[in-house]
Coordinates of C-alpha atoms and ligand atoms in Angstrom, one line a residue:
M1 CA -22.5 8.7 10.7
T2 CA -21.0 12.2 10.4
A3 CA -17.8 11.7 8.5
N4 CA -16.7 10.1 5.3
I5 CA -13.0 10.0 6.4
D6 CA -11.8 7.6 9.1
L7 CA -8.0 7.5 9.7
H8 CA -7.9 5.1 12.6
L9 CA -9.1 1.5 12.2
H10 CA -8.0 -1.9 13.4
T11 CA -8.4 -5.4 12.0
L12 CA -7.5 -9.0 13.0
A13 CA -3.9 -8.2 12.0
S14 CA -3.8 -6.7 15.5
D15 CA -6.6 -6.5 18.1
G16 CA -9.6 -5.6 15.8
R17 CA -12.2 -8.4 15.5
L18 CA -12.9 -8.0 11.8
T19 CA -10.8 -9.4 8.9
P20 CA -9.5 -6.6 6.6
T21 CA -12.1 -7.7 4.1
E22 CA -14.9 -7.4 6.6
L23 CA -13.7 -4.0 7.7
I24 CA -13.5 -2.7 4.1
R25 CA -17.0 -4.0 3.4
L26 CA -18.3 -2.3 6.6
A27 CA -16.5 1.0 5.6
A28 CA -18.0 0.9 2.1
K29 CA -21.5 0.1 3.5
L30 CA -21.2 3.1 5.9
G31 CA -20.4 5.3 3.0
L32 CA -16.8 6.1 3.9
K33 CA -14.6 7.5 1.1
T34 CA -11.1 7.6 2.6
I35 CA -9.9 5.3 5.4
A36 CA -6.5 4.3 6.9
V37 CA -6.0 0.8 8.3
T38 CA -3.8 1.3 11.3
D39 CA -3.0 -2.0 13.1
H40 CA -0.8 -2.0 16.2
D41 CA 2.8 -2.8 15.1
S42 CA 1.6 -4.5 11.9
T43 CA 0.9 -3.8 8.3
E44 CA -0.1 -7.4 7.7
G45 CA -3.7 -6.5 7.0
L46 CA -3.0 -4.1 4.2
A47 CA -2.6 -6.5 1.3
E48 CA -6.0 -8.1 2.0
A49 CA -7.6 -4.7 2.6
Y50 CA -6.4 -3.5 -0.9
E51 CA -7.6 -6.7 -2.5
A52 CA -11.0 -6.3 -0.8
A53 CA -11.2 -2.6 -1.8
K54 CA -11.1 -3.5 -5.5
E55 CA -14.8 -4.2 -5.1
F56 CA -15.3 -0.5 -4.0
P57 CA -13.5 1.8 -6.4
E58 CA -14.9 4.9 -4.6
L59 CA -13.2 3.9 -1.3
R60 CA -9.6 5.0 -0.9
I61 CA -7.2 3.2 1.5
I62 CA -4.3 5.0 3.0
P63 CA -1.6 2.7 4.3
G64 CA -1.1 3.1 8.0
I65 CA 0.2 1.8 11.3
E66 CA -0.2 2.5 15.0
M67 CA 3.1 2.1 16.8
S68 CA 2.6 1.4 20.5
A69 CA 5.2 3.6 22.2
D70 CA 4.2 3.5 25.8
I71 CA 6.5 4.8 28.4
P72 CA 6.3 3.7 32.1
G73 CA 2.9 4.7 33.4
D74 CA 1.9 6.4 30.2
E75 CA 0.0 5.2 27.1
V76 CA 1.5 6.8 24.0
H77 CA 0.6 5.7 20.4
V78 CA 2.0 7.1 17.2
L79 CA 0.2 6.6 14.0
G80 CA 2.0 6.7 10.6
Y81 CA 0.4 7.3 7.2
F82 CA 1.6 6.9 3.6
L83 CA 4.6 4.9 4.8
D84 CA 6.7 2.6 2.6
Y85 CA 5.6 -0.3 4.7
Q86 CA 7.3 -2.9 2.6
D87 CA 10.7 -1.6 3.7
E88 CA 12.6 -4.7 4.9
Q89 CA 14.3 -3.2 7.9
F90 CA 11.0 -1.7 9.1
Q91 CA 9.2 -5.1 8.7
A92 CA 12.0 -6.8 10.6
T93 CA 11.6 -4.3 13.5
L94 CA 7.8 -4.8 13.5
S95 CA 8.3 -8.6 13.5
E96 CA 10.6 -8.3 16.6
F97 CA 7.9 -6.3 18.4
R98 CA 5.2 -8.8 17.6
T99 CA 7.4 -11.6 18.9
G100 CA 8.0 -9.6 22.1
R101 CA 4.2 -9.2 22.4
V102 CA 3.7 -13.0 22.6
G103 CA 6.2 -13.4 25.5
R104 CA 4.7 -10.4 27.3
A105 CA 1.2 -11.7 27.0
Q106 CA 2.3 -15.1 28.4
I107 CA 3.7 -13.3 31.4
M108 CA 0.5 -11.4 31.9
V109 CA -1.5 -14.6 31.7
E110 CA 0.9 -16.1 34.4
K111 CA 0.3 -13.0 36.5
L112 CA -3.4 -13.4 36.2
K113 CA -3.2 -16.9 37.4
G114 CA -1.3 -15.7 40.5
L115 CA -4.0 -13.1 41.0
G116 CA -6.8 -15.8 41.1
K117 CA -8.1 -14.9 37.6
P118 CA -6.7 -17.7 35.4
V119 CA -7.3 -17.7 31.7
D120 CA -6.3 -20.4 29.2
W121 CA -3.3 -19.3 27.1
E122 CA -4.8 -21.2 24.1
R123 CA -7.9 -18.9 24.3
V124 CA -5.7 -15.8 24.1
L125 CA -3.9 -17.2 21.1
H126 CA -7.3 -18.1 19.6
F127 CA -8.5 -14.5 19.9
A128 CA -5.3 -13.2 18.5
G129 CA -5.3 -15.6 15.5
D130 CA -2.5 -14.7 13.2
G131 CA -2.4 -11.1 14.4
S132 CA -0.2 -9.1 16.6
V133 CA -1.1 -10.3 20.2
G134 CA -2.4 -7.5 22.5
R135 CA -4.0 -6.9 25.8
P136 CA -7.5 -6.9 24.3
H137 CA -7.1 -10.6 23.4
I138 CA -6.4 -11.3 27.1
A139 CA -9.4 -9.2 27.9
L140 CA -11.6 -11.2 25.6
A141 CA -10.3 -14.4 27.3
M142 CA -11.2 -12.9 30.7
V143 CA -14.7 -12.1 29.5
E144 CA -15.1 -15.6 28.2
A145 CA -13.9 -17.0 31.5
G146 CA -16.8 -15.0 33.1
Y147 CA -14.8 -12.4 35.1
F148 CA -16.2 -9.4 33.2
K149 CA -19.1 -8.5 31.0
E150 CA -17.1 -6.7 28.4
P151 CA -13.4 -6.4 27.5
K152 CA -12.8 -2.8 28.6
E153 CA -13.6 -3.7 32.3
A154 CA -10.5 -6.0 32.3
F155 CA -8.3 -2.9 31.9
D156 CA -9.4 -1.0 35.0
E157 CA -7.7 -3.3 37.6
Y158 CA -5.7 -5.8 35.7
L159 CA -4.6 -5.0 32.1
G160 CA -4.3 -1.2 32.0
N161 CA -0.8 0.4 32.1
G162 CA 0.3 -0.1 35.7
G163 CA -2.5 -2.6 36.4
L164 CA -2.0 -5.7 38.6
A165 CA -1.3 -8.0 35.6
Y166 CA 0.4 -5.4 33.4
Y167 CA 3.8 -6.3 32.0
D168 CA 6.0 -4.2 29.7
R169 CA 7.4 -5.3 26.4
P170 CA 10.1 -4.3 23.9
K171 CA 9.2 -1.2 21.9
L172 CA 10.4 2.1 20.7
N173 CA 9.8 5.2 22.8
P174 CA 7.6 7.9 21.2
I175 CA 10.5 9.9 19.8
E176 CA 12.0 6.8 18.2
S177 CA 8.6 5.9 16.8
V178 CA 8.2 9.3 15.1
E179 CA 11.7 8.9 13.7
M180 CA 11.1 5.4 12.4
I181 CA 7.9 6.4 10.6
Q182 CA 9.7 9.3 8.9
R183 CA 12.6 6.9 7.9
V184 CA 10.1 4.9 5.8
G185 CA 8.6 8.1 4.3
G186 CA 5.5 8.2 6.5
V187 CA 3.7 11.0 8.2
P188 CA 4.0 10.7 12.0
V189 CA 0.8 11.5 13.9
L190 CA 0.2 11.5 17.7
A191 CA -2.8 9.3 18.4
H192 CA -5.5 10.1 21.0
P193 CA -3.3 12.9 22.6
T194 CA -5.2 13.2 25.9
F195 CA -4.3 9.6 26.9
M196 CA -0.8 11.1 27.7
N197 CA -0.1 12.2 31.2
D198 CA 1.4 15.5 30.1
M199 CA -0.1 16.1 26.7
E200 CA 1.3 19.5 25.9
A201 CA 4.9 18.6 26.8
G202 CA 4.5 15.4 24.7
I203 CA 3.3 17.4 21.7
A204 CA 6.1 20.0 22.0
N205 CA 8.8 17.3 22.4
L206 CA 7.5 15.2 19.5
K207 CA 7.1 18.3 17.3
K208 CA 10.8 18.9 17.7
V209 CA 11.7 15.5 16.1
G210 CA 9.3 15.8 13.2
L211 CA 5.7 15.1 14.4
K212 CA 3.4 16.4 11.6
A213 CA -0.1 15.8 12.8
M214 CA -2.2 14.9 15.8
E215 CA -5.6 13.3 16.4
V216 CA -8.3 15.9 17.1
Y217 CA -11.5 14.3 15.7
Y218 CA -11.3 11.2 17.8
A219 CA -14.6 9.5 18.2
Q220 CA -14.4 9.1 22.0
Y221 CA -13.9 12.8 22.5
D222 CA -16.6 15.2 23.4
D223 CA -17.1 18.6 21.6
D224 CA -15.1 20.5 24.1
T225 CA -12.1 18.2 23.9
V226 CA -12.2 18.3 20.1
R227 CA -12.3 22.2 20.2
H228 CA -9.4 22.2 22.6
L229 CA -7.3 19.9 20.5
A230 CA -8.1 21.7 17.3
R231 CA -6.7 24.9 19.0
L232 CA -3.5 23.0 20.1
A233 CA -3.1 21.5 16.6
K234 CA -3.2 25.0 15.1
E235 CA -0.8 26.4 17.8
Y236 CA 1.8 23.7 17.1
D237 CA 1.2 23.7 13.3
L238 CA 0.1 20.1 13.3
I239 CA -2.4 18.6 10.7
P240 CA -5.7 17.7 12.5
C241 CA -6.5 14.0 12.0
G242 CA -8.9 11.6 13.5
G243 CA -11.2 8.6 13.3
S244 CA -13.1 6.0 15.3
D245 CA -10.2 3.7 16.5
Y246 CA -12.7 1.0 15.6
H247 CA -11.9 -2.5 17.0
G248 CA -15.3 -4.2 17.1
L249 CA -14.4 -5.7 20.5
G250 CA -18.1 -5.5 21.7
N251 CA -17.6 -2.8 24.3
T252 CA -20.8 -0.9 25.0
G253 CA -21.0 2.3 23.0
E254 CA -18.0 1.5 20.8
P255 CA -18.1 4.0 18.0
L256 CA -18.5 2.6 14.5
P257 CA -16.2 3.6 11.6
G258 CA -17.1 7.1 10.4
T259 CA -18.5 8.2 13.7
L260 CA -16.1 11.2 13.7
G261 CA -13.4 12.2 11.2
P262 CA -11.2 15.1 10.1
P263 CA -12.1 17.7 7.5
Q264 CA -11.6 16.9 3.8
D265 CA -8.6 19.2 3.6
T266 CA -6.7 16.9 6.0
I267 CA -6.0 14.4 3.3
R268 CA -4.4 16.9 1.0
L269 CA -2.2 18.2 3.9
L270 CA -1.2 14.7 4.7
E271 CA -0.3 14.0 1.1
N272 CA 1.9 17.1 1.0
A273 CA 3.6 16.1 4.2
A274 CA 4.2 12.6 2.9
A275 CA 5.7 14.1 -0.3
K276 CA 8.1 16.1 1.8
S277 CA 9.0 13.2 3.9
R278 CA 10.5 11.4 0.9
P279 CA 13.7 13.4 0.2
C280 CA 15.2 10.7 -2.2
N281 CA 12.6 10.6 -4.9
G282 CA 10.5 13.7 -4.1
K283 CA 7.3 11.8 -4.8
Ligands
AMP1 P1 -1.4 -3.5 23.7 O1 -1.2 -3.3 22.2 O2 -1.3 -4.9 24.1 O3 -0.5 -2.5 24.5 O4 -2.9 -3.0 24.0 C1 -3.3 -1.7 23.6 C2 -4.8 -1.7 23.3 O5 -5.5 -2.1 24.4 C3 -5.3 -0.3 22.9 O6 -5.2 -0.1 21.6 C4 -6.7 -0.4 23.3 O7 -7.5 -1.1 22.3 C5 -6.7 -1.3 24.5 N1 -6.6 -0.5 25.8 C6 -5.5 0.0 26.4 N2 -5.8 0.6 27.5 C7 -7.2 0.5 27.7 C8 -8.1 0.9 28.7 N3 -7.7 1.5 29.8 N4 -9.4 0.6 28.5 C9 -9.8 -0.1 27.4 N5 -9.0 -0.5 26.4 C10 -7.7 -0.3 26.6
ZN2 ZN1 -6.0 -1.7 19.8
FE3 FE1 -4.1 3.6 20.3
FE4 FE1 -5.9 2.3 17.8

């Protein structure tokens, strides 16, 4: 492990495989000091995470989310930190997205049947549990059905954006996601920027509507990519963030929490940005 900060972690509240309690225990065991729990379109794991963290007073949890804001043919995710996640309107919107994810996953399962790769819908629901249903749950059902050895292989031909079984779902676009996170006092952060088709244009456009940070220290990036992104973050005056994007899906080489993380100063910069993002109470 090289970092004691990890600002990108998933739980069973979306497509991670650990309960929030298990994730917190793992983070503490790995010696992490500051983490953000960032489930896709859900903050449902946070209450349990805070409860579990009472056992580990040295571990700080930043409330977070990862909004999936894909646009046709492009995978764009916006993270939000320090948001007032209990805001009712915000939760109503997230709940709508989660409902949309169920219908969309059902359509993808239908498509797979037509493609000669049937999976049982009940198994997809089983993998999703009470969490936000995502493509990794379909991928797990495909692995279980024997089509692939590990979940990530299911994305190449079938589940990836534009893949044979891909189907879109209701969501905000990246600009709306940045705006929504700010509306609830959060700090908007561009996740894994290189996944975008035109990264620099994306950064410039989102900066105009209030993007405050971008991931630089992302565990799947090599040193050159990290250096390049660190330069871009400086150029656009964005706080450099990062983490492992840990899911625990069982893919080969999946980085553990704390594999890579941002410098210590990032937390103070994010706190300052969060304080400015709350014009009403100045907190
Ligand atoms: P969804 O929330 O249903 O759109 O699924 C998004 C999640 O699927 C991402 O957070 C990743 O965990 C996973 N994912 C998306 N694209 C790929 C890919 N090409 N290879 C492996 N996993 C992927
Ligand atoms: Zn995910
Ligand atoms: Fe993501
Ligand atoms: Fe993620």
